[in-house]
Coordinates of C-alpha atoms in Angstrom, one line a residue:
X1 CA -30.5 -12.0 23.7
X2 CA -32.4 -10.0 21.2
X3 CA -29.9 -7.6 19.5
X4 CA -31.2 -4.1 20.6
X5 CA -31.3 -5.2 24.4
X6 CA -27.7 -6.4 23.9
X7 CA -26.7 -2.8 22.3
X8 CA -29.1 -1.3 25.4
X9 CA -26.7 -3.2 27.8
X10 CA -23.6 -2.3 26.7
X11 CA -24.5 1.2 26.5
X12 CA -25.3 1.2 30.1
X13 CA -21.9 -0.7 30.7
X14 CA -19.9 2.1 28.6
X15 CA -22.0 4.9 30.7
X16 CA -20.5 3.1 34.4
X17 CA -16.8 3.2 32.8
X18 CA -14.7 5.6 35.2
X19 CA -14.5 9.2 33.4
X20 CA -11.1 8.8 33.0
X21 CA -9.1 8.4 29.6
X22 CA -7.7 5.3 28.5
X23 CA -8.8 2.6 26.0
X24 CA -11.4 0.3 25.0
X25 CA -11.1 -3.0 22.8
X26 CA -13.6 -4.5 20.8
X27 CA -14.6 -8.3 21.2
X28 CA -16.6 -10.4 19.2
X29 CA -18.4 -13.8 20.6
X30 CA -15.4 -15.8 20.9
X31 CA -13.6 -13.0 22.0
X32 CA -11.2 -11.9 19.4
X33 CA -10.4 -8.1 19.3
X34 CA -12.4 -6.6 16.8
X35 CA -11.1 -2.8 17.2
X36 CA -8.8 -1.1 19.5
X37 CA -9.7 3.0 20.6
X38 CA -8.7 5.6 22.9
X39 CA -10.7 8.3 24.2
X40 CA -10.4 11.3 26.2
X41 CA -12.9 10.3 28.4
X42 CA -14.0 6.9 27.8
X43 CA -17.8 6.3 29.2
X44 CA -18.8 8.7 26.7
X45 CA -16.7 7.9 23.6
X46 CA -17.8 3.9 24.4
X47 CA -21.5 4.7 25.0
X48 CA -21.4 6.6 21.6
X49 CA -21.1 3.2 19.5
X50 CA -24.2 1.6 20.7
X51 CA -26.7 3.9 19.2
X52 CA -29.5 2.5 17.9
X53 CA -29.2 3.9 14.5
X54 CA -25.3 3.5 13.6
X55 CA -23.8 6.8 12.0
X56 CA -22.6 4.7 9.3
X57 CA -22.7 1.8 7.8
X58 CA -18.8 0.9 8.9
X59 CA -19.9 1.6 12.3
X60 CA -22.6 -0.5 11.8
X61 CA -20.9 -3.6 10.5
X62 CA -18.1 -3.0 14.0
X63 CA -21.2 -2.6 15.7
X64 CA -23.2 -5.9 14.8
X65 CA -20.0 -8.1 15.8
X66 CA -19.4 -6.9 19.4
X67 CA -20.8 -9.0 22.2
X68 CA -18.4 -7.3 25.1
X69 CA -15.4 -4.9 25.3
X70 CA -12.5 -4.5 27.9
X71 CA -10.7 -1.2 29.0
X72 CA -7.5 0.1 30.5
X73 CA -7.2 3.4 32.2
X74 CA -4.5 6.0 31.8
X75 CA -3.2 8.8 33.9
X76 CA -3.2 10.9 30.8
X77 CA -3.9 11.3 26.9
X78 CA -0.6 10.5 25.8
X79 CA -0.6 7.5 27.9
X80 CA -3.8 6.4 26.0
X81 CA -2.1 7.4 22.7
X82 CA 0.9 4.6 22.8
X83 CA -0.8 1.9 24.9
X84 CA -3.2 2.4 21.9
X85 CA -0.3 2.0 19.5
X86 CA 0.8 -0.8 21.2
X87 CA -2.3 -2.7 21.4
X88 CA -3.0 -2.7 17.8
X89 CA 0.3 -4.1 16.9
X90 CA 0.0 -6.8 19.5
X91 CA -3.5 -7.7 18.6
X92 CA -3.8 -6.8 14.8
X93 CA -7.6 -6.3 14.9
X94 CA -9.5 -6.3 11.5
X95 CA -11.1 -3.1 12.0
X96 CA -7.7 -1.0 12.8
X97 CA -5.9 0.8 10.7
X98 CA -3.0 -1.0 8.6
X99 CA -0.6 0.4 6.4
X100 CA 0.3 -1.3 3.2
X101 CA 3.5 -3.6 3.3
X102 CA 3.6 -3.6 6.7
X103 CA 5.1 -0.5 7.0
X104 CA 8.6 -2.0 5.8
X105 CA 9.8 0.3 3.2
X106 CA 13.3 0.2 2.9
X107 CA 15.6 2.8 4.1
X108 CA 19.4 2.8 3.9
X109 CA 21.8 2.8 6.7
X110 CA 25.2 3.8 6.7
X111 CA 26.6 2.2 10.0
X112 CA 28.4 3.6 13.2
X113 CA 31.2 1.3 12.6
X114 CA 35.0 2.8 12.4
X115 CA 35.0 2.0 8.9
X116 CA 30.8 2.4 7.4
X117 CA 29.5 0.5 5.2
X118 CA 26.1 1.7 3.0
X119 CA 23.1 -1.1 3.5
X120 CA 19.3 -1.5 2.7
X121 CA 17.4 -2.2 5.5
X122 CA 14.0 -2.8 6.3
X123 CA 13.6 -1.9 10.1
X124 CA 16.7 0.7 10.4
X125 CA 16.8 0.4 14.4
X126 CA 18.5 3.2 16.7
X127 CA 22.1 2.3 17.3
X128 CA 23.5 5.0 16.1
X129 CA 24.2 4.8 11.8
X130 CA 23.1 7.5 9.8
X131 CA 19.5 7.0 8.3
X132 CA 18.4 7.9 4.8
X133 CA 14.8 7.5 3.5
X134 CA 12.5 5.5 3.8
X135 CA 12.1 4.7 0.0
X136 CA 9.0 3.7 -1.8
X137 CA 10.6 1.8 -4.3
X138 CA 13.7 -1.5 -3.0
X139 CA 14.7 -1.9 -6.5
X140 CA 14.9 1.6 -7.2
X141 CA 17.0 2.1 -4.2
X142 CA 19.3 -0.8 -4.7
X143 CA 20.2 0.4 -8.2
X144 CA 20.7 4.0 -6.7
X145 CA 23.0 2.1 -4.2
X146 CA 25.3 0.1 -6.8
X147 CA 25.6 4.0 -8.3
X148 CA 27.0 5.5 -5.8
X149 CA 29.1 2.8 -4.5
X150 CA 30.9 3.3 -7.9
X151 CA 31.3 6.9 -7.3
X152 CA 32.2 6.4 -3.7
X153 CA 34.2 3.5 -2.4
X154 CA 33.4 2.6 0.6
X155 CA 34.0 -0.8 1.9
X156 CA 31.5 -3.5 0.9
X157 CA 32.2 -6.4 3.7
X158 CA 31.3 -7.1 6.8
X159 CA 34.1 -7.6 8.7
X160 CA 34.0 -6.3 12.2
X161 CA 38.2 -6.2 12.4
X162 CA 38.8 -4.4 9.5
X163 CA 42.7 -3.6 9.8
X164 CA 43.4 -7.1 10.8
X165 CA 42.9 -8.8 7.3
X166 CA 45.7 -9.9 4.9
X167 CA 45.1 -8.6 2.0
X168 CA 42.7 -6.7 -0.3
X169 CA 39.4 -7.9 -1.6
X170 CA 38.5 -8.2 -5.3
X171 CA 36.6 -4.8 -4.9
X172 CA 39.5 -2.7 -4.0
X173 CA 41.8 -4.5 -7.2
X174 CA 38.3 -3.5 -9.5
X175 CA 38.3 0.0 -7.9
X176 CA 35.3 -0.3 -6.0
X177 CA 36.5 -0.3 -2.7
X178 CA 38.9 2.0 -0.9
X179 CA 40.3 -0.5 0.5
X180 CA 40.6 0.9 4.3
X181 CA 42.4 -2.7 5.2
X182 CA 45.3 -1.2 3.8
X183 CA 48.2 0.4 6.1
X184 CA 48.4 3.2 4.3
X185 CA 44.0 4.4 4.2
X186 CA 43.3 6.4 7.3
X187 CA 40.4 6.8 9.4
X188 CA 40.6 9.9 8.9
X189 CA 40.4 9.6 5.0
X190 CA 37.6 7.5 5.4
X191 CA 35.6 9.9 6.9
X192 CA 36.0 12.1 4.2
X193 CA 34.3 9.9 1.7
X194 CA 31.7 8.8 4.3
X195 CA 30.6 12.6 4.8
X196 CA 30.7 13.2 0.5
X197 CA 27.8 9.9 0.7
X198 CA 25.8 11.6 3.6
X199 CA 26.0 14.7 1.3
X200 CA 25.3 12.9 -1.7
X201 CA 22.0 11.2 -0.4
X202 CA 21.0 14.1 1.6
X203 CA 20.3 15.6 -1.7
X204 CA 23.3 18.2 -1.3
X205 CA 25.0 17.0 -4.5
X206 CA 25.8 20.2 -6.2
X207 CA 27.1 21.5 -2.7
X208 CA 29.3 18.6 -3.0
X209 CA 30.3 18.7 -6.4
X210 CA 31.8 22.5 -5.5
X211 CA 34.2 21.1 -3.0
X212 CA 35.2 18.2 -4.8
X213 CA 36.0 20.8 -7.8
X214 CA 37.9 23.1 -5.3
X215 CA 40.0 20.1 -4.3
X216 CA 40.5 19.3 -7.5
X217 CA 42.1 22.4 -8.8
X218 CA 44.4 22.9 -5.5
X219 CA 45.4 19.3 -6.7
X220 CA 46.1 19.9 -10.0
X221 CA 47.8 23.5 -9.0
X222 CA 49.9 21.3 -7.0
X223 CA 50.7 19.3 -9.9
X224 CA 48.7 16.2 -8.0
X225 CA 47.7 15.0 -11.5
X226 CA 46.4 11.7 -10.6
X227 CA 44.5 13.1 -7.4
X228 CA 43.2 15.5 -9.4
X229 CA 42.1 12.9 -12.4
X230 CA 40.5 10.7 -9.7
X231 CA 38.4 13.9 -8.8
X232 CA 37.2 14.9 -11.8
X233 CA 35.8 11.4 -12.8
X234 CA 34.0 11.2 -9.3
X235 CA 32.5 14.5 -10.3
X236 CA 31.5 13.9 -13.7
X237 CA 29.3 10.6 -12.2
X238 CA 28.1 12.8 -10.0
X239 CA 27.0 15.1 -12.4
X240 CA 25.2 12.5 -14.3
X241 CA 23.5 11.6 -11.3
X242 CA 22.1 14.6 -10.6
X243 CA 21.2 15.3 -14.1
X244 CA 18.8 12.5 -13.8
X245 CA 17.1 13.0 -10.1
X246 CA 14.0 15.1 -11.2
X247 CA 12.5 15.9 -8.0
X248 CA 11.4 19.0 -6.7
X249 CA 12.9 21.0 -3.9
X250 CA 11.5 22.4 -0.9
X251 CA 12.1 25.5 1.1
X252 CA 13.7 23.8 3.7
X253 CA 17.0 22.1 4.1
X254 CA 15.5 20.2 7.0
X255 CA 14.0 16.5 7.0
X256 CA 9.9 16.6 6.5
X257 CA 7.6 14.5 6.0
X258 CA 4.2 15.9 4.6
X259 CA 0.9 13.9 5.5
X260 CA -2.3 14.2 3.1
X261 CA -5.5 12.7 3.3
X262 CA -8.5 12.0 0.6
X263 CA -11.7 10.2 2.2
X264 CA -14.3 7.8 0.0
X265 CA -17.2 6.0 0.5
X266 CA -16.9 6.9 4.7
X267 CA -13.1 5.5 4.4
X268 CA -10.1 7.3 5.1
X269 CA -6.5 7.1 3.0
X270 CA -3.5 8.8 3.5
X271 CA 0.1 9.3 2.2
X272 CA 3.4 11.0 2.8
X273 CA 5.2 12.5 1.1
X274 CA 8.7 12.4 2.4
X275 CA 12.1 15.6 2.2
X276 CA 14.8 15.0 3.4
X277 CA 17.5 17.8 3.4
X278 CA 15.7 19.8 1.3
X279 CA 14.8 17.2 -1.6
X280 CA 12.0 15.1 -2.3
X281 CA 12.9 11.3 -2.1
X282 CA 9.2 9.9 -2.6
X283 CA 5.8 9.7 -1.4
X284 CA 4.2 6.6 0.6
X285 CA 1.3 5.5 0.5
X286 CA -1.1 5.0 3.9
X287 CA -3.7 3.3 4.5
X288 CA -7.2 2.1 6.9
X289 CA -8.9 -0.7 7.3
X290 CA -12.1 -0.9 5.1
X291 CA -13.9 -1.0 8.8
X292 CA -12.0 1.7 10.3
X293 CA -12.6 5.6 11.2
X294 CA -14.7 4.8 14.3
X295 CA -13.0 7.5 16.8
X296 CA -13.4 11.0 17.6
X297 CA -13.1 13.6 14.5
X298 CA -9.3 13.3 13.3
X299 CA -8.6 10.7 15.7
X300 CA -8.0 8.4 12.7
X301 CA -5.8 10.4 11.0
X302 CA -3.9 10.7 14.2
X303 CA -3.7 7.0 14.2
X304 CA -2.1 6.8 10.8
X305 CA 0.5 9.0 12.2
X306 CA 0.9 7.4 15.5
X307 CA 1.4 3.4 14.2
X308 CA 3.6 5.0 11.3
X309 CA 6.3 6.2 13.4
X310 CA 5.7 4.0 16.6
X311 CA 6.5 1.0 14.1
X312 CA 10.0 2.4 13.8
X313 CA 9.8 4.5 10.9
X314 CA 12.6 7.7 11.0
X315 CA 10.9 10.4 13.1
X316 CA 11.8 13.7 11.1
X317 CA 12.6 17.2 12.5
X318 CA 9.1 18.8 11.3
X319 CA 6.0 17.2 9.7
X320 CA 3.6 19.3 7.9
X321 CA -0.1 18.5 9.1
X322 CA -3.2 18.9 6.7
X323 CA -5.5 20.6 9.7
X324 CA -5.6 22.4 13.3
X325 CA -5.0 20.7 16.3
X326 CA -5.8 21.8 19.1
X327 CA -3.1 22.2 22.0
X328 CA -3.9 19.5 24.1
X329 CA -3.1 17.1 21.4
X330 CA -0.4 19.1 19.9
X331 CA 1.3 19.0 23.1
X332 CA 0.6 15.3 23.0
X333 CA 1.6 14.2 20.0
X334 CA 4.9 16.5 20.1
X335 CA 5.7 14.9 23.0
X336 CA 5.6 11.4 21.9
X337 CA 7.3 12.1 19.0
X338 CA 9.7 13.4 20.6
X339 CA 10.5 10.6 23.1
X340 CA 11.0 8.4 20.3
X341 CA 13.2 10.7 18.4
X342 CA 15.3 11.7 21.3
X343 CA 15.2 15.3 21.0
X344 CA 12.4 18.0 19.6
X345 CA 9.7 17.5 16.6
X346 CA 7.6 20.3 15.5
X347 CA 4.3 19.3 13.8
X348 CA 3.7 22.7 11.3
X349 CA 0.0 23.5 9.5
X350 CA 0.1 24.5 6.2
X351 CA 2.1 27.5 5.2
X352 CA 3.2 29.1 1.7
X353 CA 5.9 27.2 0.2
X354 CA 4.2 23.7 1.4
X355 CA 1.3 24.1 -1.2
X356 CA 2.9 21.3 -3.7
X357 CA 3.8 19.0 -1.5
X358 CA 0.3 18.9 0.1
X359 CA -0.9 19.0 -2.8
X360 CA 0.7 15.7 -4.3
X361 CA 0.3 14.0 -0.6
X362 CA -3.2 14.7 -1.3
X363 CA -3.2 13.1 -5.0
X364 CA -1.6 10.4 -3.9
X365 CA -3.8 9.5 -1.0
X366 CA -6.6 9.6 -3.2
X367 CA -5.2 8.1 -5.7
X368 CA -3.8 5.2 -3.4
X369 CA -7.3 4.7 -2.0
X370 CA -9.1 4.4 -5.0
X371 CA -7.0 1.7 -5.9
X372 CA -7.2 0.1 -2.9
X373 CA -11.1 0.1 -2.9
X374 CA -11.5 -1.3 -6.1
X375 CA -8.7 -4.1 -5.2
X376 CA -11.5 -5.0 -2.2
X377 CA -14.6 -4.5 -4.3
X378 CA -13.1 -7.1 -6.7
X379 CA -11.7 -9.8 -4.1
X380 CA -14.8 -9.2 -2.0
X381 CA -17.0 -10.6 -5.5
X382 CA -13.9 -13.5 -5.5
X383 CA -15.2 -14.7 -1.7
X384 CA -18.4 -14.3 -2.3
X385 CA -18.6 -16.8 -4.7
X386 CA -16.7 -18.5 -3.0
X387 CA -18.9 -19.1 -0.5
X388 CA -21.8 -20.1 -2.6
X389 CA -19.6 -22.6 -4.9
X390 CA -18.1 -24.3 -1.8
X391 CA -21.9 -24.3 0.8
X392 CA -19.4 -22.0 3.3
X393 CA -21.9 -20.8 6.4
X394 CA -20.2 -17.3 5.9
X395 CA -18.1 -15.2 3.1
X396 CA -14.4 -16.4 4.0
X397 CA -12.4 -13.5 5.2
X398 CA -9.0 -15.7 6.3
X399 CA -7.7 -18.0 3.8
X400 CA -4.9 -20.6 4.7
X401 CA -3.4 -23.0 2.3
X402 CA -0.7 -26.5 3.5
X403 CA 1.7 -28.0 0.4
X404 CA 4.3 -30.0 1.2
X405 CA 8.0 -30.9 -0.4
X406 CA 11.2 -32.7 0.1
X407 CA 14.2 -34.0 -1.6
X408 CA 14.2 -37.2 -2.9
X409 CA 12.5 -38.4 0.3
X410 CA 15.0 -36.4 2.7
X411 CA 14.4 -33.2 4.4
X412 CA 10.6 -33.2 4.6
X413 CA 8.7 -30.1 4.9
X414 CA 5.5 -28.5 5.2
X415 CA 4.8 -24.6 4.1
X416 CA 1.7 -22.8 5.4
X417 CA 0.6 -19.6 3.5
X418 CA -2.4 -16.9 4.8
X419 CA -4.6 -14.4 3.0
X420 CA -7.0 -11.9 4.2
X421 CA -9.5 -10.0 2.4
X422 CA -7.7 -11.2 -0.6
X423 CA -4.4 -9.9 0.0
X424 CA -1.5 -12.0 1.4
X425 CA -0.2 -12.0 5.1
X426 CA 3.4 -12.8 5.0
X427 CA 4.1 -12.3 8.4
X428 CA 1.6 -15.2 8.7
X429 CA 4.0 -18.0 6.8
X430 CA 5.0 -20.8 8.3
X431 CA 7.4 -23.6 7.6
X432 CA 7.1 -26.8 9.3
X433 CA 10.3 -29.0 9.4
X434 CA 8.6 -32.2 10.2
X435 CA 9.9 -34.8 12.8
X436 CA 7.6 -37.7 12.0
X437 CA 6.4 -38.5 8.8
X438 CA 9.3 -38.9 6.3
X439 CA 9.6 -37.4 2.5
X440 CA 6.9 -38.7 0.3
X441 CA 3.8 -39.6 2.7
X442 CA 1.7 -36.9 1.7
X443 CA -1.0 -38.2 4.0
X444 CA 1.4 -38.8 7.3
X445 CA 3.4 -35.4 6.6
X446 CA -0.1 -33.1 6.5
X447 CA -1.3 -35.2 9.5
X448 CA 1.2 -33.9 11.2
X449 CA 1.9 -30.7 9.8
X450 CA -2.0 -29.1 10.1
X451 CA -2.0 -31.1 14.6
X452 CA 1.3 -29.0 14.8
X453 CA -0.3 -25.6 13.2
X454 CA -3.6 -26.2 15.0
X455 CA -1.9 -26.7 18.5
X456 CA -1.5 -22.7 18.6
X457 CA -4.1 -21.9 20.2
X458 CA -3.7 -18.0 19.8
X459 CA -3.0 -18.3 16.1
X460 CA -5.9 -16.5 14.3
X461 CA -8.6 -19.5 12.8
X462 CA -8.8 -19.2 9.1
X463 CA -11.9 -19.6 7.3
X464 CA -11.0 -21.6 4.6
X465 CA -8.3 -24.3 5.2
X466 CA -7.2 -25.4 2.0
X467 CA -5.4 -28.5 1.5
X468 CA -2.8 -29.8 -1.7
X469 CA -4.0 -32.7 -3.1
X470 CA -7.1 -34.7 -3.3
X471 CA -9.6 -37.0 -1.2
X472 CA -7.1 -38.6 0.5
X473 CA -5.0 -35.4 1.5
X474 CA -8.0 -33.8 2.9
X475 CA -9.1 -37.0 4.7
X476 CA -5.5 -36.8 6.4
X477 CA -6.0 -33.3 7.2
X478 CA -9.8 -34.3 8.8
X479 CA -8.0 -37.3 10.7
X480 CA -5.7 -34.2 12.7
X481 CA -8.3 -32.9 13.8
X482 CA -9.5 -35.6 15.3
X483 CA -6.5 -36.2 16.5
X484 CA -6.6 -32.6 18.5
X485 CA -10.2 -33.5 19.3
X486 CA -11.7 -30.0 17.8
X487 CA -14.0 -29.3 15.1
X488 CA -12.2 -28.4 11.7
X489 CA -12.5 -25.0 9.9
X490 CA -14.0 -25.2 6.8
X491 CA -11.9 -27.4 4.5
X492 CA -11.0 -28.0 0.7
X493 CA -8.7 -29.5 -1.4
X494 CA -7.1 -28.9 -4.7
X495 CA -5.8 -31.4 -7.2
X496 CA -4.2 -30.3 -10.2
X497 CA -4.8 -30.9 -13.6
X498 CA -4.1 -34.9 -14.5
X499 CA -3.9 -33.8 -18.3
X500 CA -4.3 -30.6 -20.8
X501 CA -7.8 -28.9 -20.8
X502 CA -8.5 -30.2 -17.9
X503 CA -9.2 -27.4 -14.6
X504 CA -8.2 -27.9 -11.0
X505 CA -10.4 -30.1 -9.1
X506 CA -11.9 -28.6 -5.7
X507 CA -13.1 -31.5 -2.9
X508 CA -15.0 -30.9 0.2
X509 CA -15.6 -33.1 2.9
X510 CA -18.5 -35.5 2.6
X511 CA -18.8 -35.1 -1.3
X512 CA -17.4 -37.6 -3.9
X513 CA -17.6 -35.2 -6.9
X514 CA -15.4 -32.4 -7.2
X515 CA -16.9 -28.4 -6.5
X516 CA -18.5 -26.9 -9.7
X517 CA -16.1 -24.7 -10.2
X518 CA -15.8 -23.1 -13.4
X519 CA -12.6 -22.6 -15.8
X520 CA -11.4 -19.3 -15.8
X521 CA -13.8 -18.3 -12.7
X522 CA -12.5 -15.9 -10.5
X523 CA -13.0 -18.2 -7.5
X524 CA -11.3 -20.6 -9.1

């Protein structure tokens, strides 16, 4: 079917949708999810993509790959609003929004045990421990960690009995520990130097500091010399703690986060900047997809906020919002957030006091997205040539790549890695321990390794499968798939350099001589 008929006929599908809201997905030919939407009322957000002259050229490019789309209806907006959430995280689609490390900055948790301990985590969970951050930077937070477990004790193992052990640990004889295994520790005095930490990393340190000196002088006036000696050095690290945290405070003594937004070339980029008690621990950076943005005016910004905090990020008592919405969606949005949070959000326009913290949200966000663009301009010129250098049918988007390794034959394995749009997908690794082929056949182990990864049939195809090795490791990896009896995705093999000066060697099925592939090429 000619391609305006086929835009004609979906239109006039979208029109017969039930005026209801809900949400619509996106399908290409072979029927992978494309983009996931919601609408207010969906016949006429659905019939509003197949125009015949796209608003943009993004729309276009969603537009051009769509041969059908399904729906779900939903009693209401906010229904629509996290089965939307929920659909993008189960499908992934390309033209979705995404945020950058997979929205696993680290955080720290200080646990709801008897005795808490201080970790880094990635996905902090709700059970209950105290949550500080997220934090753009994991080394920056580990070294703030090690800090202030010198300036405050608290117990570093992970013992879930901690009374019934025999003796001390190494920490507690080096002073780093408390040591609350002892008779003699408390709960009680425990708790005190949990709730100095909460202060400490809720960016009250100077409130804490004043009771720490308090108790040191009633020590000292009670001639508690050696109380009062341990006090004073715990305040003097904390002093030079604080003497080197440079960030600005806010007017608030309440957690906030503060969203901004900076839009280029048609594509939207976002950041947040983050307070918590009061002080700002860091800004992170959010982003879309380079197809995204298709929805209704600031539905996409929406959507940044939505997956953020749906993907278990810290829901805060008040976020700061760059814009007007109106009450519908306020209500909405409040609502959701506050489900997730257990008890009230606010969501705040601007208002004096917030101008410097929407204003670096805003810096970053643009900042962020101009890196991010160039980053695409320059991988999209990688797979480009690509495509020419290895006679591909289409520029490769997905890129997967098989080696192998054992141990002296023993313990034979197979490691997958994925990229797409030049940037890796590590929640797409893949080790394969395998059962058939033993350590050192190459040939047998890839055999086996690419029928076992190929057998998933709802694992995303790459577009490039490249192989380690040469001829003969690519003819195994041709021999698997005719093994599964299916066509192959594009193939290639590398072989590295036999000697100095020489380049990697690129094979393709069906020719003898390596791929003219030049040294120091980018596609190379």
């Amino acid at each position: 079917m000619e391609r305006p008929a086929r835009l004609e006929q979906l239109r006039r599908k979208a029109l017969d949708l039930p005026a209801s809201p809900g949400v619509y997905l996106m399908k290409d030919g072979p029927g992978e999810v494309l983009y996931v939407g919601k609408a207010k009322v969906l016949p006429r957000r659905v019939a509003s993509y197949f125009q015949k002259t796209p608003a943009t050229a993004r729309l276009g490019l969603l537009v051009s790959l769509v041969e059908d789309f399904d729906f779900v209806l939903t009693a209401t907006e906010k229904e629509a609003l996290i089965l939307e959430n929920r659909l993008i995280k189960k499908f992934r689609p390309r033209f979705n929004i995404i945020l950058r490390d997979d929205k696993t900055y680290p955080s720290l948790r200080l646990t709801a045990e008897d005795f808490p301990r201080l970790e880094v985590v990635r996905r902090p969970g709700r059970d209950g421990s105290t949550i500080f951050g997220p934090f753009p930077s994991s080394g920056a937070l580990r070294d703030t960690v090690k800090s202030a477990l010198r300036i405050f004790p608290l117990r570093q193992c992970r013992r879930p009995d901690v009374k019934n052990i025999g003796r001390p640990c190494l920490n507690h004889q080096l002073g780093r520990c408390l040591g609350p295994c002892r008779p003699e520790v408390t709960p009680a005095e425990y708790r005190e130097l949990t709730e100095e930490i909460r202060l400490f990393f809720r960016g009250r340190g100077r409130e804490l500091v004043n009771r720490l000196t308090a108790e040191m002088k009633a020590a000292a006036e009670g001639y508690d010399y050696e109380t009062a000696a341990r006090l004073r050095d715990r305040i003097n690290n904390i002093n030079k703690t604080l003497e080197r945290q440079t960030v600005d405070r806010a007017d608030s003594d309440m957690d906030v986060d503060v969203f901004g937004f900076h839009r280029r070339d048609g594509i939207l980029g976002g950041a947040l900047v983050l307070v918590r008690q009061g002080a700002v621990t860091g800004c992170l950076p959010l982003e879309t997809a380079a197809g995204g943005g298709l929805d209704e005016e600031g539905a996409e910004e929406l959507s940044l906020l939505t997956q953020y905090y749906g993907g278990g990020a810290p829901v805060p008592e008040e976020i700061i919002w760059p814009g007007r919405l109106d009450a519908e969606t306020l209500e909405t949005v409040t609502g959701w957030l506050a489900a997730l949070k257990g008890r009230g959000v606010r969501i705040q326009e601007p208002r004096r006091g917030t101008e410097k913290l929407l204003d670096m949200a805003r810096e970053n966000a643009r900042a962020a997205l101009d890196e991010r663009l160039n980053r695409l301009g320059r991988n999209q010129g990688v797979m480009v040539e690509l495509k020419a250098r290895l006679a591909l049918d289409k520029v490769p988007r997905r890129l997967e790549c098989f080696d192998l390794a054992h141990l002296s034959g023993a313990s034979a394995v197979a490691g997958l890695v994925a990229m797409e749009d030049g940037e890796w997908r590590k929640e797409h690794y893949r080790r394969f321990r395998l059962k058939e082929a033993k350590g050192g056949d190459d040939y047998g182990g890839l055999r086996e390794a690419v029928a076992r990864r190929f057998s998933h049939g709802d694992w995303p195809e790459p577009d490039l499968l490249l192989i380690d090795g040469g001829r003969g490791q690519l003819a195994a990896a041709q021999a698997a798939f005719a093994d599964l009896g299916r066509q192959p995705p594009p193939l290639a093999a590398i072989a590295k350099v036999r000697q100095e000066g020489d380049i990697d060697r690129v094979f393709r099925p069906g020719r003898k001589n390596p791929v003219d592939l030049k040294a120091g090429s980018a596609g190379l």
